Amino acid sequence: AQKVTQAQTEISVVEKEDVTLDCVYETRDTTYYLFWYKQPPSGELVFLIRRNSFDEQNEISGRYSWNFQKSTSSFNFTITASQVVDSAVYFCALRGVGSYQLTFGKGTKLSVIP
Amino acid sequence: EAGVTQSPTHLIKTRGQQVTLRCSPISGHTSVYWYQQALGLGLQFLLWYDEGEERNRGNFPPRFSGRQFPNYSSELNVNALELEDSALYLCASTKGGLNNQPQHFGDGTRLSIL
């Protein structure tokens, strides 16, 4: 069975602060894929990033960065210099190599206050 | 390129009624996934269709069903609606057989049961 845990239910930060969203996962698959999605108030899920389990290189893309630690089964997401438009619910998701559906965490609601 | 499109955007039904939700995948995508996002329950996998066949279903009763058409569009049918079926129903698509690809989501159909 696969499981994704996002321990932070809600986070509030003041604009321009950095914020890290935590994600811990469980899977028996040796090959798997991790994803982050953003869901703004309008409801659509927007794909942000994918990570393969065999690629532990971390990445920075503009104000976003991701920290994948296979040893601790974590896939954390950091927003640098947060902006009001970053306010949304962020979901971490997992898909094992033998499975085609995504297993989602419960989501973390991020509120960026001006 | 057009994204995943879903219709209708909103729907209000009463208990016991039946409803059909529609989804058109991104052009070239053959796999369609349905998810339910109910308040407090997070995103839960419902159904997966690929090449016109149902490939997998989540832990939902048989009154949740669907189909995929030759043009890869899909319908989700829910019979004998119950109050707890009130949720945002999200459709996603990928190119079939490539499970390292991100699922791209539509804007969803918000179903309210009175």
PDB file of C-alpha atoms in Angstrom:
ATOM      1  CA  ALA A   1       0.000   0.000   0.000  1.00  0.00           C
ATOM      2  CA  GLN A   2       1.103   3.518  -0.683  1.00  0.00           C
ATOM      3  CA  LYS A   3       0.690   6.457   1.620  1.00  0.00           C
ATOM      4  CA  VAL A   4       1.515  10.140   1.483  1.00  0.00           C
ATOM      5  CA  THR A   5       1.535  12.272   4.604  1.00  0.00           C
ATOM      6  CA  GLN A   6       1.491  16.038   4.652  1.00  0.00           C
ATOM      7  CA  ALA A   7       1.627  16.815   8.332  1.00  0.00           C
ATOM      8  CA  GLN A   8       1.055  20.541   7.906  1.00  0.00           C
ATOM      9  CA  THR A   9      -2.635  21.211   7.436  1.00  0.00           C
ATOM     10  CA  GLU A  10      -2.399  24.976   7.167  1.00  0.00           C
ATOM     11  CA  ILE A  11       0.478  27.445   7.025  1.00  0.00           C
ATOM     12  CA  SER A  12       0.340  31.221   7.059  1.00  0.00           C
ATOM     13  CA  VAL A  13       3.299  33.367   6.127  1.00  0.00           C
ATOM     14  CA  VAL A  14       3.827  37.022   5.475  1.00  0.00           C
ATOM     15  CA  GLU A  15       4.662  37.985   1.923  1.00  0.00           C
ATOM     16  CA  LYS A  16       8.366  37.633   1.044  1.00  0.00           C
ATOM     17  CA  GLU A  17       8.981  35.001   3.710  1.00  0.00           C
ATOM     18  CA  ASP A  18      10.309  31.594   2.688  1.00  0.00           C
ATOM     19  CA  VAL A  19       8.092  28.591   3.357  1.00  0.00           C
ATOM     20  CA  THR A  20       8.712  24.836   3.200  1.00  0.00           C
ATOM     21  CA  LEU A  21       5.938  22.310   2.720  1.00  0.00           C
ATOM     22  CA  ASP A  22       6.668  18.841   4.056  1.00  0.00           C
ATOM     23  CA  CYS A  23       5.827  15.537   2.425  1.00  0.00           C
ATOM     24  CA  VAL A  24       6.619  12.042   3.685  1.00  0.00           C
ATOM     25  CA  TYR A  25       5.695   8.960   1.708  1.00  0.00           C
ATOM     26  CA  GLU A  26       5.517   5.194   2.081  1.00  0.00           C
ATOM     27  CA  THR A  27       5.781   2.663  -0.711  1.00  0.00           C
ATOM     28  CA  ARG A  28       7.087  -0.838  -1.253  1.00  0.00           C
ATOM     29  CA  ASP A  29       7.986  -0.092  -4.856  1.00  0.00           C
ATOM     30  CA  THR A  30      11.661   0.360  -5.584  1.00  0.00           C
ATOM     31  CA  THR A  31      10.830   2.615  -8.501  1.00  0.00           C
ATOM     32  CA  TYR A  32       8.261   5.310  -8.022  1.00  0.00           C
ATOM     33  CA  TYR A  33       7.394   8.853  -8.980  1.00  0.00           C
ATOM     34  CA  LEU A  34       6.664  11.830  -6.806  1.00  0.00           C
ATOM     35  CA  PHE A  35       4.689  14.911  -7.766  1.00  0.00           C
ATOM     36  CA  TRP A  36       3.676  18.266  -6.377  1.00  0.00           C
ATOM     37  CA  TYR A  37       0.451  19.907  -7.453  1.00  0.00           C
ATOM     38  CA  LYS A  38      -1.008  23.314  -6.617  1.00  0.00           C
ATOM     39  CA  GLN A  39      -4.743  23.891  -6.253  1.00  0.00           C
ATOM     40  CA  PRO A  40      -5.692  27.582  -6.215  1.00  0.00           C
ATOM     41  CA  PRO A  41      -9.140  28.642  -4.962  1.00  0.00           C
ATOM     42  CA  SER A  42     -10.556  28.198  -8.469  1.00  0.00           C
ATOM     43  CA  GLY A  43     -10.173  24.446  -8.026  1.00  0.00           C
ATOM     44  CA  GLU A  44      -8.004  23.167 -10.846  1.00  0.00           C
ATOM     45  CA  LEU A  45      -4.946  21.090  -9.973  1.00  0.00           C
ATOM     46  CA  VAL A  46      -1.803  22.506 -11.518  1.00  0.00           C
ATOM     47  CA  PHE A  47       1.194  20.227 -11.995  1.00  0.00           C
ATOM     48  CA  LEU A  48       4.411  21.693 -10.528  1.00  0.00           C
ATOM     49  CA  ILE A  49       7.107  19.035 -10.548  1.00  0.00           C
ATOM     50  CA  ARG A  50       7.813  15.333 -10.954  1.00  0.00           C
ATOM     51  CA  ARG A  51      10.690  13.418  -9.383  1.00  0.00           C
ATOM     52  CA  ASN A  52      11.753   9.869 -10.206  1.00  0.00           C
ATOM     53  CA  SER A  53      12.898   7.732  -7.283  1.00  0.00           C
ATOM     54  CA  PHE A  54      16.222   7.042  -8.972  1.00  0.00           C
ATOM     55  CA  ASP A  55      16.975  10.738  -9.448  1.00  0.00           C
ATOM     56  CA  GLU A  56      17.933  12.339  -6.159  1.00  0.00           C
ATOM     57  CA  GLN A  57      19.255  15.519  -7.686  1.00  0.00           C
ATOM     58  CA  ASN A  58      17.463  18.423  -6.125  1.00  0.00           C
ATOM     59  CA  GLU A  59      16.289  21.278  -8.215  1.00  0.00           C
ATOM     60  CA  ILE A  60      15.648  24.970  -8.111  1.00  0.00           C
ATOM     61  CA  SER A  61      13.244  26.597 -10.517  1.00  0.00           C
ATOM     62  CA  GLY A  62      12.836  30.283  -9.962  1.00  0.00           C
ATOM     63  CA  ARG A  63      11.355  30.756  -6.497  1.00  0.00           C
ATOM     64  CA  TYR A  64      10.587  27.044  -6.137  1.00  0.00           C
ATOM     65  CA  SER A  65      12.961  24.352  -4.937  1.00  0.00           C
ATOM     66  CA  TRP A  66      12.512  20.715  -4.027  1.00  0.00           C
ATOM     67  CA  ASN A  67      14.419  18.512  -1.609  1.00  0.00           C
ATOM     68  CA  PHE A  68      14.089  14.780  -2.271  1.00  0.00           C
ATOM     69  CA  GLN A  69      15.631  12.571   0.423  1.00  0.00           C
ATOM     70  CA  LYS A  70      15.156   8.903  -0.318  1.00  0.00           C
ATOM     71  CA  SER A  71      16.781   7.885   2.981  1.00  0.00           C
ATOM     72  CA  THR A  72      14.022   9.615   4.934  1.00  0.00           C
ATOM     73  CA  SER A  73      11.254   9.132   2.329  1.00  0.00           C
ATOM     74  CA  SER A  74      10.679  12.853   2.129  1.00  0.00           C
ATOM     75  CA  PHE A  75       9.982  15.170  -0.771  1.00  0.00           C
ATOM     76  CA  ASN A  76       9.770  18.714   0.560  1.00  0.00           C
ATOM     77  CA  PHE A  77       8.888  21.808  -1.396  1.00  0.00           C
ATOM     78  CA  THR A  78      10.160  25.320  -0.664  1.00  0.00           C
ATOM     79  CA  ILE A  79       8.882  28.635  -1.939  1.00  0.00           C
ATOM     80  CA  THR A  80      11.371  31.475  -1.589  1.00  0.00           C
ATOM     81  CA  ALA A  81      10.134  35.043  -1.190  1.00  0.00           C
ATOM     82  CA  SER A  82       6.491  34.011  -1.126  1.00  0.00           C
ATOM     83  CA  GLN A  83       3.867  36.054  -2.935  1.00  0.00           C
ATOM     84  CA  VAL A  84       0.129  36.427  -2.422  1.00  0.00           C
ATOM     85  CA  VAL A  85      -0.456  34.487  -5.664  1.00  0.00           C
ATOM     86  CA  ASP A  86       1.200  31.480  -4.036  1.00  0.00           C
ATOM     87  CA  SER A  87      -1.814  31.125  -1.753  1.00  0.00           C
ATOM     88  CA  ALA A  88      -3.305  27.733  -2.577  1.00  0.00           C
ATOM     89  CA  VAL A  89      -3.554  24.168  -1.379  1.00  0.00           C
ATOM     90  CA  TYR A  90      -0.461  22.169  -2.261  1.00  0.00           C
ATOM     91  CA  PHE A  91      -0.653  18.422  -2.740  1.00  0.00           C
ATOM     92  CA  CYS A  92       2.147  15.908  -2.720  1.00  0.00           C
ATOM     93  CA  ALA A  93       1.407  12.723  -4.690  1.00  0.00           C
ATOM     94  CA  LEU A  94       3.007   9.349  -5.311  1.00  0.00           C
ATOM     95  CA  ARG A  95       2.718   6.789  -8.075  1.00  0.00           C
ATOM     96  CA  GLY A  96       4.431   3.430  -7.934  1.00  0.00           C
ATOM     97  CA  VAL A  97       5.825   1.813 -11.046  1.00  0.00           C
ATOM     98  CA  GLY A  98       3.103  -0.819 -10.999  1.00  0.00           C
ATOM     99  CA  SER A  99       0.294   1.609 -10.463  1.00  0.00           C
ATOM    100  CA  TYR A 100      -1.180   4.260 -12.685  1.00  0.00           C
ATOM    101  CA  GLN A 101      -3.245   6.227 -10.233  1.00  0.00           C
ATOM    102  CA  LEU A 102      -1.888   8.874  -7.920  1.00  0.00           C
ATOM    103  CA  THR A 103      -1.983   8.596  -4.162  1.00  0.00           C
ATOM    104  CA  PHE A 104      -2.355  12.082  -2.749  1.00  0.00           C
ATOM    105  CA  GLY A 105      -1.569  13.570   0.618  1.00  0.00           C
ATOM    106  CA  LYS A 106      -4.302  15.529   2.379  1.00  0.00           C
ATOM    107  CA  GLY A 107      -2.813  18.794   1.193  1.00  0.00           C
ATOM    108  CA  THR A 108      -1.331  21.840   2.901  1.00  0.00           C
ATOM    109  CA  LYS A 109      -3.232  25.089   2.677  1.00  0.00           C
ATOM    110  CA  LEU A 110      -0.790  27.963   2.268  1.00  0.00           C
ATOM    111  CA  SER A 111      -1.945  31.488   2.949  1.00  0.00           C
ATOM    112  CA  VAL A 112       0.414  34.300   2.050  1.00  0.00           C
ATOM    113  CA  ILE A 113      -0.555  37.490   3.807  1.00  0.00           C
ATOM    114  CA  PRO A 114       0.324  40.830   2.194  1.00  0.00           C
TER     115      PRO A 114
ATOM    116  CA  GLU B   1      -2.891  22.941 -26.951  1.00  0.00           C
ATOM    117  CA  ALA B   2      -6.202  22.641 -25.151  1.00  0.00           C
ATOM    118  CA  GLY B   3      -6.046  21.188 -21.666  1.00  0.00           C
ATOM    119  CA  VAL B   4      -8.375  18.688 -20.069  1.00  0.00           C
ATOM    120  CA  THR B   5     -11.934  19.952 -20.275  1.00  0.00           C
ATOM    121  CA  GLN B   6     -14.771  18.934 -18.004  1.00  0.00           C
ATOM    122  CA  SER B   7     -18.477  19.623 -18.102  1.00  0.00           C
ATOM    123  CA  PRO B   8     -20.582  20.815 -16.480  1.00  0.00           C
ATOM    124  CA  THR B   9     -18.708  23.062 -14.065  1.00  0.00           C
ATOM    125  CA  HIS B  10     -21.415  22.942 -11.425  1.00  0.00           C
ATOM    126  CA  LEU B  11     -24.324  20.623 -10.822  1.00  0.00           C
ATOM    127  CA  ILE B  12     -27.025  20.446  -8.182  1.00  0.00           C
ATOM    128  CA  LYS B  13     -28.931  17.227  -7.680  1.00  0.00           C
ATOM    129  CA  THR B  14     -31.132  15.642  -5.055  1.00  0.00           C
ATOM    130  CA  ARG B  15     -30.743  12.347  -3.277  1.00  0.00           C
ATOM    131  CA  GLY B  16     -31.586   9.313  -5.388  1.00  0.00           C
ATOM    132  CA  GLN B  17     -31.009  11.033  -8.716  1.00  0.00           C
ATOM    133  CA  GLN B  18     -28.444  10.037 -11.292  1.00  0.00           C
ATOM    134  CA  VAL B  19     -25.722  12.230 -12.796  1.00  0.00           C
ATOM    135  CA  THR B  20     -23.291  12.074 -15.722  1.00  0.00           C
ATOM    136  CA  LEU B  21     -20.056  14.030 -15.766  1.00  0.00           C
ATOM    137  CA  ARG B  22     -17.966  14.451 -18.895  1.00  0.00           C
ATOM    138  CA  CYS B  23     -14.262  14.777 -19.594  1.00  0.00           C
ATOM    139  CA  SER B  24     -12.223  15.410 -22.716  1.00  0.00           C
ATOM    140  CA  PRO B  25      -8.511  14.614 -22.378  1.00  0.00           C
ATOM    141  CA  ILE B  26      -5.620  16.501 -23.867  1.00  0.00           C
ATOM    142  CA  SER B  27      -5.188  15.679 -27.535  1.00  0.00           C
ATOM    143  CA  GLY B  28      -2.976  12.607 -27.894  1.00  0.00           C
ATOM    144  CA  HIS B  29      -3.692  11.348 -24.382  1.00  0.00           C
ATOM    145  CA  THR B  30      -5.353   7.955 -24.181  1.00  0.00           C
ATOM    146  CA  SER B  31      -5.627   7.484 -20.414  1.00  0.00           C
ATOM    147  CA  VAL B  32      -8.297   9.186 -18.356  1.00  0.00           C
ATOM    148  CA  TYR B  33      -8.469   9.163 -14.562  1.00  0.00           C
ATOM    149  CA  TRP B  34     -11.311  10.246 -12.304  1.00  0.00           C
ATOM    150  CA  TYR B  35     -10.815  11.490  -8.754  1.00  0.00           C
ATOM    151  CA  GLN B  36     -13.229  12.599  -6.053  1.00  0.00           C
ATOM    152  CA  GLN B  37     -12.303  15.475  -3.765  1.00  0.00           C
ATOM    153  CA  ALA B  38     -14.795  15.537  -0.930  1.00  0.00           C
ATOM    154  CA  LEU B  39     -14.525  17.914   1.989  1.00  0.00           C
ATOM    155  CA  GLY B  40     -12.273  16.457   4.642  1.00  0.00           C
ATOM    156  CA  LEU B  41     -11.433  13.334   2.636  1.00  0.00           C
ATOM    157  CA  GLY B  42      -8.834  14.653   0.242  1.00  0.00           C
ATOM    158  CA  LEU B  43      -8.348  13.451  -3.304  1.00  0.00           C
ATOM    159  CA  GLN B  44      -9.388   9.864  -3.812  1.00  0.00           C
ATOM    160  CA  PHE B  45      -8.881   7.807  -6.944  1.00  0.00           C
ATOM    161  CA  LEU B  46     -12.112   6.644  -8.566  1.00  0.00           C
ATOM    162  CA  LEU B  47     -11.510   5.117 -11.999  1.00  0.00           C
ATOM    163  CA  TRP B  48      -8.881   4.743 -14.678  1.00  0.00           C
ATOM    164  CA  TYR B  49      -9.651   4.207 -18.361  1.00  0.00           C
ATOM    165  CA  ASP B  50      -7.145   3.494 -21.084  1.00  0.00           C
ATOM    166  CA  GLU B  51      -7.814   2.667 -24.719  1.00  0.00           C
ATOM    167  CA  GLY B  52     -11.522   2.320 -24.023  1.00  0.00           C
ATOM    168  CA  GLU B  53     -11.138  -0.167 -21.188  1.00  0.00           C
ATOM    169  CA  GLU B  54     -11.565   0.233 -17.441  1.00  0.00           C
ATOM    170  CA  ARG B  55      -8.116  -0.614 -16.051  1.00  0.00           C
ATOM    171  CA  ASN B  56      -8.589  -0.002 -12.358  1.00  0.00           C
ATOM    172  CA  ARG B  57     -11.055   1.387  -9.879  1.00  0.00           C
ATOM    173  CA  GLY B  58     -10.731   2.763  -6.389  1.00  0.00           C
ATOM    174  CA  ASN B  59     -12.633   1.826  -3.288  1.00  0.00           C
ATOM    175  CA  PHE B  60     -16.020   3.132  -4.389  1.00  0.00           C
ATOM    176  CA  PRO B  61     -19.366   1.341  -4.671  1.00  0.00           C
ATOM    177  CA  PRO B  62     -20.618   0.039  -8.039  1.00  0.00           C
ATOM    178  CA  ARG B  63     -23.033   2.943  -8.418  1.00  0.00           C
ATOM    179  CA  PHE B  64     -19.951   4.857  -9.533  1.00  0.00           C
ATOM    180  CA  SER B  65     -19.241   3.781 -13.100  1.00  0.00           C
ATOM    181  CA  GLY B  66     -18.065   5.202 -16.348  1.00  0.00           C
ATOM    182  CA  ARG B  67     -16.827   4.582 -19.802  1.00  0.00           C
ATOM    183  CA  GLN B  68     -14.335   5.819 -22.347  1.00  0.00           C
ATOM    184  CA  PHE B  69     -15.277   6.507 -25.935  1.00  0.00           C
ATOM    185  CA  PRO B  70     -13.247   5.829 -29.107  1.00  0.00           C
ATOM    186  CA  ASN B  71     -12.143   9.482 -29.129  1.00  0.00           C
ATOM    187  CA  TYR B  72     -10.789   8.916 -25.564  1.00  0.00           C
ATOM    188  CA  SER B  73     -13.299  11.215 -23.922  1.00  0.00           C
ATOM    189  CA  SER B  74     -14.912   9.787 -20.835  1.00  0.00           C
ATOM    190  CA  GLU B  75     -18.067   9.884 -18.771  1.00  0.00           C
ATOM    191  CA  LEU B  76     -18.474   9.303 -15.062  1.00  0.00           C
ATOM    192  CA  ASN B  77     -21.917   8.128 -13.994  1.00  0.00           C
ATOM    193  CA  VAL B  78     -23.148   8.146 -10.437  1.00  0.00           C
ATOM    194  CA  ASN B  79     -26.471   6.457  -9.658  1.00  0.00           C
ATOM    195  CA  ALA B  80     -28.663   6.738  -6.581  1.00  0.00           C
ATOM    196  CA  LEU B  81     -26.927   9.885  -5.401  1.00  0.00           C
ATOM    197  CA  GLU B  82     -26.254  10.242  -1.684  1.00  0.00           C
ATOM    198  CA  LEU B  83     -25.463  13.353   0.321  1.00  0.00           C
ATOM    199  CA  GLU B  84     -21.852  12.251   0.754  1.00  0.00           C
ATOM    200  CA  ASP B  85     -21.378  12.280  -3.012  1.00  0.00           C
ATOM    201  CA  SER B  86     -21.177  16.063  -2.801  1.00  0.00           C
ATOM    202  CA  ALA B  87     -17.653  16.798  -3.975  1.00  0.00           C
ATOM    203  CA  LEU B  88     -15.410  18.188  -6.660  1.00  0.00           C
ATOM    204  CA  TYR B  89     -14.907  15.546  -9.342  1.00  0.00           C
ATOM    205  CA  LEU B  90     -11.622  15.900 -11.168  1.00  0.00           C
ATOM    206  CA  CYS B  91     -10.594  14.290 -14.404  1.00  0.00           C
ATOM    207  CA  ALA B  92      -6.979  13.886 -15.488  1.00  0.00           C
ATOM    208  CA  SER B  93      -5.254  12.511 -18.543  1.00  0.00           C
ATOM    209  CA  THR B  94      -1.898  11.119 -19.600  1.00  0.00           C
ATOM    210  CA  LYS B  95      -0.403   9.367 -22.571  1.00  0.00           C
ATOM    211  CA  GLY B  96      -1.253   5.750 -21.816  1.00  0.00           C
ATOM    212  CA  GLY B  97       1.398   3.348 -20.634  1.00  0.00           C
ATOM    213  CA  LEU B  98       3.809   6.008 -19.444  1.00  0.00           C
ATOM    214  CA  ASN B  99       3.272   6.174 -15.738  1.00  0.00           C
ATOM    215  CA  ASN B 100       6.165   8.483 -15.041  1.00  0.00           C
ATOM    216  CA  GLN B 101       4.253  11.238 -16.810  1.00  0.00           C
ATOM    217  CA  PRO B 102       2.346  13.798 -14.758  1.00  0.00           C
ATOM    218  CA  GLN B 103      -1.393  13.655 -14.858  1.00  0.00           C
ATOM    219  CA  HIS B 104      -2.882  16.868 -16.174  1.00  0.00           C
ATOM    220  CA  PHE B 105      -6.146  17.849 -14.545  1.00  0.00           C
ATOM    221  CA  GLY B 106      -9.256  19.634 -15.663  1.00  0.00           C
ATOM    222  CA  ASP B 107     -11.038  22.325 -13.685  1.00  0.00           C
ATOM    223  CA  GLY B 108     -13.435  19.805 -12.198  1.00  0.00           C
ATOM    224  CA  THR B 109     -17.176  19.471 -11.807  1.00  0.00           C
ATOM    225  CA  ARG B 110     -18.572  20.600  -8.481  1.00  0.00           C
ATOM    226  CA  LEU B 111     -21.485  18.359  -7.571  1.00  0.00           C
ATOM    227  CA  SER B 112     -23.836  19.360  -4.776  1.00  0.00           C
ATOM    228  CA  ILE B 113     -26.436  16.948  -3.449  1.00  0.00           C
ATOM    229  CA  LEU B 114     -29.416  18.461  -1.623  1.00  0.00           C
TER     230      LEU B 114
END
